[in-house]
Short mmCIF file of C-alpha atoms in Angstrom, two decimals:
data_model
loop_
_atom_site.label_atom_id
_atom_site.label_comp_id
_atom_site.label_asym_id
_atom_site.label_seq_id
_atom_site.Cartn_x
_atom_site.Cartn_y
_atom_site.Cartn_z
CA MET E 1 179.26 -25.94 241.87
CA ALA E 2 180.17 -29.13 242.15
CA GLU E 3 183.81 -29.18 245.10
CA ASN E 4 185.56 -31.98 242.74
CA PRO E 5 185.70 -31.58 238.84
CA GLN E 6 183.14 -34.01 236.75
CA PRO E 7 185.02 -35.50 234.48
CA ALA E 8 183.42 -35.81 231.22
CA ARG E 9 184.13 -37.20 227.79
CA TYR E 10 185.94 -35.37 225.54
CA ARG E 11 183.52 -34.52 222.47
CA PRO E 12 183.90 -31.31 220.08
CA ARG E 13 181.08 -29.77 218.43
CA THR E 14 181.14 -27.51 215.05
CA ASP E 15 177.20 -26.67 215.53
CA ILE E 16 177.28 -22.94 214.82
CA LEU E 17 178.47 -23.72 211.21
CA ASP E 18 175.02 -24.77 210.41
CA LEU E 19 173.69 -21.34 211.44
CA GLY E 20 176.30 -20.02 207.66
CA ASP E 21 178.48 -17.60 207.23
CA ALA E 22 176.09 -14.54 207.53
CA PHE E 23 175.96 -15.29 210.78
CA TYR E 24 179.65 -14.17 211.47
CA ASP E 25 183.27 -13.56 210.27
CA ALA E 26 186.19 -15.51 209.96
CA VAL E 27 188.82 -13.71 211.71
CA PRO E 28 192.82 -14.18 213.08
CA ALA E 29 193.54 -13.99 216.61
CA ALA E 30 195.97 -11.57 217.38
CA THR E 31 199.50 -12.47 218.40
CA PHE E 32 200.95 -11.36 221.61
CA PRO E 33 204.61 -11.02 222.38
CA ALA E 34 204.16 -12.65 225.76
CA HIS E 35 202.12 -15.27 227.55
CA VAL E 36 201.85 -16.19 231.46
CA LEU E 37 199.21 -17.93 232.49
CA ARG E 38 197.39 -16.82 234.96
CA PHE E 39 194.05 -18.61 236.17
CA ARG E 40 193.39 -22.53 234.25
CA ASN E 41 189.95 -23.92 235.39
CA ASP E 42 190.76 -27.22 235.83
CA ARG E 43 187.08 -28.23 237.43
CA ALA E 44 185.18 -26.54 234.21
CA ALA E 45 187.88 -28.53 231.84
CA ALA E 46 187.09 -31.42 233.63
CA GLU E 47 182.94 -30.98 232.83
CA ILE E 48 183.73 -30.98 229.00
CA GLY E 49 186.73 -33.63 229.24
CA ILE E 50 189.94 -31.27 229.18
CA THR E 51 192.93 -31.75 232.06
CA SER E 52 196.31 -31.65 232.66
CA THR E 53 198.86 -34.08 231.73
CA ASP E 54 199.94 -33.92 235.70
CA LEU E 55 196.10 -35.24 236.22
CA ALA E 56 196.01 -37.11 233.80
CA SER E 57 199.05 -39.36 234.09
CA ALA E 58 197.88 -40.06 237.90
CA GLN E 59 194.54 -41.69 236.75
CA ALA E 60 194.40 -45.07 237.55
CA GLY E 61 194.02 -47.30 234.09
CA VAL E 62 195.55 -44.22 231.49
CA GLN E 63 194.17 -46.50 228.33
CA SER E 64 196.50 -46.42 224.91
CA GLU E 65 196.03 -45.41 221.73
CA ALA E 66 195.20 -48.28 220.68
CA GLU E 67 192.61 -48.84 223.49
CA GLN E 68 191.22 -45.35 223.37
CA PRO E 69 187.17 -45.00 221.64
CA ALA E 70 186.69 -45.28 218.07
CA ALA E 71 185.09 -42.10 218.75
CA PHE E 72 188.87 -40.64 219.02
CA ASP E 73 190.27 -42.07 215.90
CA ALA E 74 189.66 -38.80 213.38
CA LEU E 75 191.16 -36.63 216.70
CA ASP E 76 194.60 -34.74 215.63
CA SER E 77 196.72 -34.92 218.72
CA ARG E 78 199.25 -32.59 217.16
CA ASP E 79 198.61 -29.96 219.24
CA SER E 80 197.59 -32.47 222.53
CA ARG E 81 197.49 -35.49 223.68
CA LEU E 82 194.13 -37.96 224.86
CA ARG E 83 194.65 -39.74 228.34
CA GLY E 84 191.12 -42.47 227.67
CA ASP E 85 188.39 -39.92 226.46
CA MET E 86 190.17 -36.76 227.62
CA LEU E 87 192.53 -34.42 225.86
CA ALA E 88 195.18 -33.91 228.29
CA LEU E 89 196.93 -30.42 228.44
CA SER E 90 199.96 -29.73 230.06
CA ASP E 91 200.31 -25.57 230.93
CA PRO E 92 202.08 -25.12 227.20
CA ASP E 93 199.76 -27.15 225.46
CA TRP E 94 196.43 -25.17 227.40
CA ILE E 95 198.73 -21.52 226.25
CA ASP E 96 198.92 -23.13 222.36
CA HIS E 97 195.69 -23.50 222.54
CA PHE E 98 193.87 -20.48 224.77
CA GLY E 99 196.90 -17.72 224.47
CA ARG E 100 197.79 -18.19 220.50
CA PHE E 101 193.86 -20.30 219.85
CA VAL E 102 195.78 -23.86 217.38
CA PRO E 103 192.47 -24.92 217.06
CA LEU E 104 190.99 -27.77 219.02
CA PRO E 105 190.67 -31.27 217.38
CA ASN E 106 187.62 -31.52 215.34
CA SER E 107 186.06 -28.48 217.20
CA LEU E 108 185.84 -25.32 214.70
CA PRO E 109 188.87 -24.28 212.96
CA GLU E 110 188.88 -21.02 212.94
CA PRO E 111 188.05 -18.32 214.65
CA LEU E 112 184.26 -16.77 214.46
CA ALA E 113 183.24 -12.79 215.56
CA LEU E 114 179.94 -13.80 215.53
CA ARG E 115 177.66 -10.63 214.27
CA TYR E 116 174.78 -9.34 216.08
CA HIS E 117 173.38 -5.75 217.04
CA GLY E 118 172.06 -4.40 220.66
CA HIS E 119 170.00 -1.39 222.47
CA GLN E 120 173.16 -0.06 224.50
CA PHE E 121 171.51 2.02 227.42
CA GLN E 122 168.46 1.80 225.36
CA ALA E 123 169.19 3.37 222.82
CA TYR E 124 169.78 0.74 219.22
CA ASN E 125 172.94 0.46 217.77
CA PRO E 126 173.64 -1.20 213.96
CA ASP E 127 177.52 -1.15 214.88
CA ILE E 128 178.42 -3.40 217.12
CA GLY E 129 178.86 -7.10 217.08
CA ASP E 130 182.45 -9.10 218.53
CA GLY E 131 184.75 -6.12 218.59
CA ARG E 132 187.49 -7.81 221.00
CA GLY E 133 186.65 -11.57 221.04
CA PHE E 134 185.50 -14.31 219.47
CA LEU E 135 183.86 -17.48 219.39
CA PHE E 136 186.78 -20.23 219.60
CA ALA E 137 185.12 -23.66 220.00
CA GLN E 138 182.72 -26.02 220.46
CA VAL E 139 182.64 -28.84 223.06
CA THR E 140 179.50 -30.97 225.07
CA ASP E 141 179.56 -31.50 229.09
CA HIS E 142 179.02 -32.99 231.52
CA ARG E 143 175.27 -32.69 230.91
CA ASP E 144 175.47 -33.55 227.48
CA ARG E 145 174.81 -29.69 225.97
CA LEU E 146 176.32 -28.54 223.40
CA LEU E 147 178.97 -25.52 224.97
CA ASP E 148 180.35 -22.33 223.50
CA LEU E 149 184.61 -21.55 224.26
CA GLY E 150 184.31 -17.76 223.29
CA THR E 151 187.31 -14.85 224.29
CA LYS E 152 187.75 -11.61 225.99
CA GLY E 153 190.76 -9.79 224.80
CA SER E 154 191.52 -11.67 220.91
CA GLY E 155 192.68 -8.99 219.06
CA GLN E 156 190.44 -6.97 216.91
CA THR E 157 187.39 -7.21 214.35
CA PRO E 158 185.16 -6.72 211.59
CA TYR E 159 183.19 -5.22 214.48
CA SER E 160 186.14 -3.65 217.08
CA ARG E 161 185.81 0.51 215.22
CA PHE E 162 187.97 2.44 217.50
CA GLY E 163 189.10 -0.33 220.18
CA ASP E 164 192.36 -1.89 220.28
CA GLY E 165 190.66 -5.14 220.75
CA ARG E 166 192.74 -5.76 223.80
CA LEU E 167 191.28 -6.46 227.39
CA THR E 168 193.65 -5.27 230.80
CA LEU E 169 194.59 -7.84 233.26
CA LYS E 170 192.99 -6.01 235.63
CA GLY E 171 189.60 -7.18 233.46
CA GLY E 172 190.42 -10.41 233.46
CA VAL E 173 190.68 -10.63 237.12
CA ARG E 174 187.82 -9.38 238.35
CA GLU E 175 186.11 -11.51 235.39
CA VAL E 176 187.50 -14.41 237.32
CA LEU E 177 185.75 -12.99 240.90
CA ALA E 178 182.82 -12.69 239.49
CA THR E 179 182.45 -15.80 237.50
CA GLU E 180 183.11 -17.56 240.34
CA MET E 181 181.05 -16.25 243.39
CA LEU E 182 178.31 -15.56 240.54
CA GLU E 183 178.38 -19.57 240.40
CA ALA E 184 178.65 -20.29 243.86
CA LEU E 185 175.70 -18.52 244.40
CA ASN E 186 173.83 -20.27 241.90
CA ALA E 187 173.24 -17.06 239.94
CA PRO E 188 173.57 -18.82 236.73
CA THR E 189 176.81 -17.21 235.04
CA SER E 190 179.33 -17.55 231.41
CA ARG E 191 182.47 -20.09 233.69
CA SER E 192 186.15 -18.47 233.15
CA PHE E 193 187.92 -20.90 231.36
CA SER E 194 191.20 -19.60 231.15
CA LEU E 195 193.33 -16.15 231.07
CA ILE E 196 196.66 -14.94 230.30
CA GLU E 197 198.76 -12.24 230.67
CA THR E 198 199.61 -11.26 227.12
CA GLY E 199 203.21 -8.73 227.67
CA GLU E 200 201.13 -5.25 225.98
CA ALA E 201 200.89 -2.02 227.77
CA LEU E 202 197.60 -0.48 227.08
CA THR E 203 196.12 2.64 227.59
CA ARG E 204 192.90 2.96 229.30
CA GLY E 205 191.03 6.42 229.74
CA ASP E 206 189.35 5.00 233.51
CA GLU E 207 191.96 3.96 234.35
CA PRO E 208 195.13 4.36 235.58
CA SER E 209 197.73 3.45 232.67
CA PRO E 210 199.65 2.17 231.03
CA THR E 211 198.30 -1.16 232.23
CA ARG E 212 198.64 -4.73 231.82
CA SER E 213 197.15 -6.91 228.99
CA ALA E 214 195.63 -9.83 229.18
CA VAL E 215 193.15 -12.48 227.07
CA LEU E 216 190.58 -14.39 228.88
CA VAL E 217 188.59 -17.26 227.75
CA ARG E 218 185.26 -17.92 228.96
CA LEU E 219 182.96 -21.06 228.86
CA ASN E 220 179.15 -20.64 228.01
CA HIS E 221 176.13 -22.69 226.97
CA SER E 222 175.42 -19.95 223.98
CA HIS E 223 176.79 -16.84 223.10
CA VAL E 224 173.14 -16.37 220.87
CA ARG E 225 172.24 -12.84 222.01
CA ILE E 226 168.78 -11.50 222.21
CA GLY E 227 171.06 -8.50 219.51
CA THR E 228 171.45 -11.52 218.01
CA PHE E 229 167.91 -12.14 216.36
CA GLN E 230 167.80 -7.82 217.01
CA ARG E 231 170.25 -7.49 213.70
CA LEU E 232 168.34 -9.92 211.61
CA ALA E 233 165.17 -8.31 212.05
CA TYR E 234 166.91 -4.88 211.43
CA GLU E 235 167.89 -6.40 208.18
CA ARG E 236 164.17 -7.96 207.73
CA ASP E 237 165.96 -11.51 206.98
CA ALA E 238 162.65 -13.21 207.76
CA GLU E 239 165.04 -16.91 206.92
CA ALA E 240 167.71 -16.42 208.75
CA MET E 241 165.54 -15.81 211.65
CA ARG E 242 163.47 -19.50 210.91
CA ARG E 243 167.09 -20.77 210.72
CA LEU E 244 168.18 -18.87 214.39
CA VAL E 245 164.93 -19.80 215.80
CA ASP E 246 165.32 -23.41 215.34
CA TYR E 247 169.59 -23.14 216.39
CA VAL E 248 168.28 -22.12 219.71
CA LEU E 249 165.15 -25.04 220.51
CA THR E 250 167.05 -28.09 218.89
CA ARG E 251 170.64 -26.70 220.03
CA LEU E 252 170.38 -24.95 223.37
CA TYR E 253 166.74 -25.62 224.64
CA ASP E 254 166.83 -29.97 223.41
CA HIS E 255 163.46 -28.95 222.22
CA MET E 256 161.73 -30.33 219.24
CA PRO E 257 159.49 -26.79 217.56
CA GLY E 258 156.42 -27.57 217.13
CA SER E 259 153.73 -25.77 214.97
CA GLU E 260 154.88 -22.25 216.68
CA PRO E 261 158.55 -22.88 217.23
CA ALA E 262 159.12 -19.32 217.67
CA ILE E 263 156.20 -18.50 220.22
CA GLU E 264 157.96 -21.56 221.52
CA LEU E 265 161.00 -20.34 221.95
CA PHE E 266 159.91 -16.73 222.79
CA ASP E 267 157.96 -18.83 225.98
CA GLU E 268 161.21 -20.59 226.89
CA ALA E 269 163.90 -17.78 226.59
CA VAL E 270 161.20 -15.68 229.15
CA GLY E 271 161.55 -17.94 231.71
CA ARG E 272 165.33 -17.85 231.43
CA ILE E 273 165.06 -14.50 231.77
CA ALA E 274 163.59 -14.00 234.58
CA ALA E 275 164.82 -16.15 236.19
CA LEU E 276 168.48 -14.25 235.57
CA ALA E 277 166.79 -11.46 236.92
CA ALA E 278 165.88 -13.45 240.02
CA ARG E 279 169.39 -14.74 240.68
CA PHE E 280 170.17 -11.73 240.38
CA MET E 281 168.70 -9.45 243.16
CA ALA E 282 169.13 -12.09 245.53
CA ALA E 283 172.80 -12.74 244.92
CA GLY E 284 173.06 -8.59 245.80
CA PHE E 285 174.98 -8.87 242.63
CA VAL E 286 174.83 -5.35 240.66
CA HIS E 287 175.93 -6.47 236.52
CA GLY E 288 175.72 -2.70 235.33
CA VAL E 289 175.51 -3.13 231.55
CA LEU E 290 172.28 -5.07 230.75
CA ASN E 291 172.36 -4.63 226.88
CA THR E 292 170.49 -6.10 224.98
CA ASP E 293 173.63 -7.51 223.07
CA ASN E 294 174.57 -8.71 226.41
CA ILE E 295 171.48 -11.19 227.16
CA ASN E 296 171.90 -14.54 225.64
CA LEU E 297 168.66 -17.48 224.67
CA THR E 298 170.39 -19.18 227.42
CA GLY E 299 169.39 -16.89 230.26
CA GLU E 300 173.35 -17.00 231.95
CA SER E 301 175.10 -13.61 232.21
CA PHE E 302 178.15 -12.89 230.99
CA ASP E 303 180.70 -10.09 229.66
CA TYR E 304 181.52 -8.77 232.74
CA GLY E 305 182.27 -4.65 233.41
CA PRO E 306 182.13 -2.81 235.85
CA TRP E 307 179.90 -4.78 237.74
CA ARG E 308 179.47 -4.96 241.84
CA PHE E 309 177.73 -6.61 244.94
CA ALA E 310 175.38 -4.41 246.34
CA PRO E 311 176.76 -4.60 250.85
CA THR E 312 173.31 -4.13 251.49
CA TRP E 313 170.07 -3.94 249.46
CA ASP E 314 169.87 -0.46 248.44
CA ALA E 315 167.47 -0.02 245.26
CA GLY E 316 169.84 3.49 243.69
CA PHE E 317 173.10 1.26 243.75
CA THR E 318 174.94 1.04 240.60
CA ALA E 319 177.82 -0.88 238.94
CA ALA E 320 178.50 1.69 235.98
CA TYR E 321 180.49 5.49 236.48
CA PHE E 322 178.80 6.02 233.33
CA ASP E 323 175.45 4.93 234.13
CA HIS E 324 174.38 8.19 235.08
CA HIS E 325 171.14 8.12 235.21
CA GLY E 326 170.42 4.23 237.29
CA LEU E 327 169.03 2.39 234.41
CA TYR E 328 170.47 -0.58 235.86
CA ALA E 329 171.07 0.52 239.10
CA TYR E 330 170.06 -3.16 241.73
CA GLY E 331 166.66 -2.04 242.54
CA ARG E 332 166.11 -1.72 238.57
CA GLN E 333 167.71 -4.76 237.29
CA PRO E 334 164.20 -7.34 236.51
CA ASP E 335 163.10 -4.42 235.00
CA ALA E 336 165.95 -4.10 233.17
CA MET E 337 165.41 -7.48 232.43
CA HIS E 338 161.68 -7.14 230.68
CA TRP E 339 162.57 -4.30 228.77
CA ASN E 340 165.17 -6.78 227.35
CA ALA E 341 162.35 -9.12 226.52
CA MET E 342 160.08 -6.83 225.71
CA GLN E 343 163.39 -5.75 222.08
CA LEU E 344 163.25 -10.40 221.96
CA ALA E 345 159.30 -10.04 221.02
CA VAL E 346 159.59 -6.98 218.76
CA ALA E 347 162.55 -9.17 216.80
CA LEU E 348 160.84 -11.98 216.38
CA ARG E 349 157.52 -10.24 214.97
CA THR E 350 159.35 -10.56 211.90
CA VAL E 351 159.00 -14.61 211.45
CA VAL E 352 155.16 -14.74 214.28
CA ASP E 353 152.80 -12.46 215.17
CA ALA E 354 152.45 -10.12 217.70
CA PRO E 355 149.09 -11.01 220.15
CA PRO E 356 150.94 -14.41 221.01
CA LEU E 357 154.52 -12.91 222.28
CA ILE E 358 152.54 -10.16 223.79
CA ALA E 359 150.63 -13.12 226.62
CA ILE E 360 153.65 -14.34 226.96
CA LEU E 361 155.95 -10.90 227.64
CA GLU E 362 153.41 -10.19 230.44
CA THR E 363 153.93 -13.34 232.03
CA PHE E 364 157.38 -11.18 232.93
CA PRO E 365 156.17 -10.00 236.18
CA GLU E 366 154.36 -13.68 237.84
CA ARG E 367 157.82 -15.94 236.69
CA TYR E 368 159.87 -13.44 237.98
CA ALA E 369 158.06 -13.10 240.94
CA ARG E 370 158.13 -17.24 240.93
CA ALA E 371 162.16 -16.56 240.41
CA ALA E 372 162.65 -14.39 243.16
CA ALA E 373 160.75 -16.41 245.53
CA GLU E 374 163.23 -19.77 244.62
CA ALA E 375 166.41 -17.98 244.77
CA VAL E 376 165.57 -16.29 247.97
CA LEU E 377 164.91 -19.70 250.16
CA TRP E 378 168.13 -21.48 248.32
CA ARG E 379 170.11 -18.59 249.33
CA LEU E 380 168.47 -19.72 252.58
CA GLY E 381 168.89 -22.65 252.21
CA VAL E 382 164.98 -24.48 253.45
CA ARG E 383 162.70 -26.39 251.52
CA PRO E 384 159.80 -24.75 249.95
CA ARG E 385 156.94 -24.57 251.35
CA GLY E 386 153.96 -23.53 248.60
CA ASP E 387 154.29 -20.24 246.00
CA ALA E 388 152.26 -18.53 248.83
CA ASP E 389 154.18 -19.06 251.94
CA ASP E 390 157.57 -18.85 249.66
CA ARG E 391 156.91 -15.33 248.13
CA ALA E 392 155.63 -13.97 251.48
CA LEU E 393 159.47 -15.20 253.11
CA ALA E 394 160.58 -13.62 250.04
CA ASP E 395 158.89 -10.58 250.10
CA ALA E 396 159.80 -10.25 254.48
CA VAL E 397 163.71 -11.08 253.71
CA THR E 398 163.91 -8.21 251.05
CA THR E 399 161.51 -5.93 253.14
CA ALA E 400 163.48 -6.57 256.72
CA LEU E 401 166.94 -6.42 254.27
CA ALA E 402 165.67 -2.32 252.88
CA THR E 403 165.18 -1.11 255.77
CA SER E 404 167.81 -2.19 258.39
CA GLY E 405 170.22 -1.58 256.31
CA MET E 406 171.84 -5.06 257.26
CA SER E 407 174.91 -6.21 254.76
CA ILE E 408 173.38 -8.31 252.53
CA ASP E 409 175.90 -11.39 252.87
CA ALA E 410 175.62 -11.35 256.76
CA PHE E 411 171.84 -11.57 256.82
CA TYR E 412 172.52 -14.86 254.46
CA HIS E 413 175.08 -16.08 256.56
CA GLN E 414 173.31 -15.95 259.99
CA ALA E 415 169.87 -17.22 258.32
CA PHE E 416 170.90 -20.34 256.42
CA GLY E 417 169.78 -23.89 257.11
CA GLY E 418 166.05 -21.61 258.09
CA TRP E 419 167.71 -19.66 261.90
CA LEU E 420 168.08 -16.11 263.36
CA PRO E 421 170.27 -15.34 266.27
CA GLU E 422 168.63 -12.81 268.89
CA GLY E 423 169.65 -9.39 269.66
CA GLU E 424 168.80 -5.64 268.73
CA GLU E 425 169.85 -5.44 265.90
CA TRP E 426 167.49 -7.94 264.44
CA ALA E 427 164.35 -6.25 265.63
CA ALA E 428 163.74 -6.04 261.88
CA PHE E 429 163.65 -9.55 260.95
CA GLU E 430 160.57 -10.85 263.45
CA GLU E 431 158.66 -11.69 260.46
CA VAL E 432 161.41 -13.04 258.75
CA ARG E 433 161.72 -15.18 262.10
CA ALA E 434 158.34 -16.16 262.03
CA ARG E 435 157.88 -17.55 258.57
CA LEU E 436 161.06 -19.02 259.02
CA SER E 437 159.69 -21.20 262.27
CA ASP E 438 157.08 -23.21 259.67
CA TYR E 439 160.68 -24.23 257.36
CA ARG E 440 162.64 -27.10 256.96
CA PRO E 441 166.28 -26.86 256.00
CA ARG E 442 167.83 -28.43 252.67
CA SER E 443 171.25 -28.34 254.29
CA ASP E 444 172.25 -27.85 257.53
CA ARG E 445 175.25 -25.84 259.04
CA SER E 446 178.27 -28.73 259.48
CA HIS E 447 179.99 -27.62 257.32
CA PRO E 448 183.39 -25.44 258.48
CA TYR E 449 182.57 -22.23 256.71
CA TRP E 450 179.11 -21.48 258.59
CA LEU E 451 181.64 -21.53 261.88
CA ASP E 452 183.21 -18.87 260.17
CA ALA E 453 182.63 -15.04 262.08
CA ALA E 454 182.24 -13.24 258.95
CA PRO E 455 181.08 -14.58 255.30
CA CYS E 456 182.94 -14.68 252.00
CA SER E 457 181.95 -11.78 250.37
CA MET E 458 182.93 -9.75 246.84
CA LEU E 459 182.59 -6.24 248.09
CA ILE E 460 184.59 -3.39 245.58
CA ASP E 461 187.13 -2.32 247.99
CA GLU E 462 188.90 -6.35 248.57
CA VAL E 463 188.15 -6.31 244.58
CA GLU E 464 191.10 -3.71 244.72
CA THR E 465 192.95 -5.05 247.68
CA ILE E 466 193.55 -7.71 245.09
CA TRP E 467 194.49 -6.78 241.97
CA ALA E 468 196.81 -4.16 243.42
CA ALA E 469 199.16 -6.37 244.97
CA ILE E 470 198.77 -7.92 241.10
CA ALA E 471 199.52 -4.63 239.76
CA ASP E 472 202.65 -3.27 243.02
CA ARG E 473 203.75 -6.61 243.06
CA ASP E 474 202.42 -9.14 241.03
CA ASP E 475 201.52 -11.19 243.79
CA TRP E 476 198.37 -12.89 243.04
CA SER E 477 198.45 -14.38 246.52
CA LEU E 478 195.39 -13.32 247.75
CA PHE E 479 193.48 -13.38 244.35
CA ASP E 480 194.39 -16.90 244.56
CA ALA E 481 192.52 -17.25 248.49
CA LYS E 482 189.94 -15.84 247.00
CA VAL E 483 188.97 -17.67 244.42
CA ALA E 484 189.66 -21.50 247.28
CA ALA E 485 187.47 -18.99 249.53
CA ILE E 486 184.65 -19.07 247.37
CA ARG E 487 185.12 -22.24 245.84
CA ARG E 488 184.80 -23.63 249.79
CA MET E 489 181.72 -21.55 250.09
CA GLY E 490 180.05 -23.07 247.26
CA ALA E 491 180.88 -26.17 248.65
CA ALA E 492 178.67 -25.31 251.82
CA LEU E 493 175.84 -23.49 249.95
CA THR E 494 175.58 -26.79 247.96
#
């Protein structure tokens, strides 16, 4: 959530290839009739050692090729240029790499559609996989983590079934807005890295057609899903399961395997999945499609479709029009994530006995409760006092929001730093007020954002207004202004 980019060295990776080609299929990228760059996340790019040529040329002390570190000697710079430790891309270079998918230097030589299965609305489906996206590159970020650059809308694959492999421009705009908002609200999420309009007219049954097309690139710590494990269990491939367990432990968790690697992995995964559920609830976010193929092992939310932010604390609030039974409603998300964690345990039975997995799975409610308290305190901008007090405060906040009908965003905007205003509309928050009196602020309210009369929110009406300006007039000013406003809020919350 840093307001300014944290520059890093460009360090390409190819770790996924160590798993072997049973985990993916090499695929070609689609050829598009046009490429118009609509969103370029230079903040995220800086963290993986990529900068724009404009930014690079402005840096003091740019190194010549002779002065560049030896690690860059082998880099193929035909499609990009090096500026010191960073890979500097002009907008045309950017489009070549993230719209035409010219390989990044020394990363993956070709796109890889990942293989996986999954429960979709709790019905098992073995006929899925990357149907309109692929893994394009792997890199190391400023925190020394392995990251994936994955796509959405990049063309058909062996798993497209009857789909065209494309993404609507509206879907891309919505994903940028969702990821920017979640990042600002401290929810683990993929980051929208690039959005390029691609000049095709798409037909969709759930929105006015024809509609404009786009290709999105997102930055994730991993695209290894619960469904990745489920496929191996379905195929009873214990050897491949062990390789995948080792990959996740060593490459994603930075953990040297002990005597029971699968149990160690599951223990870590359960904590991450519980924490993600807690962050959703504190953010007032409804993902909409919490299928096992949409839950990754690093605990980051990703692959945004019918998402919404809830205006008030309404347990039955749903995001997807096709979620007829409210399976993934706002208040049911923790249970959905618990169920998904159970499916990972079932898959891991391929290589480990059930009892230790069951024992870990039973810790999910406790881990969720602890993470939920941490998430509420973070959004309140106060320092923890102790487990019992923190949980009591978080429970009081949830009860007051649910009974008062107050806007989730308005409450946290007013309460940040541990202070609540007086007034009849705050009557339901008396217990919250009393408990907050014992807490010290994590951050003050000196940022100008806290002087705003209303919080920065992302409700569906505003999303539709932003899209209407683009669809009707090709006016991107509301979109650009909203991204800037979200990042300003994120700076205030830090």
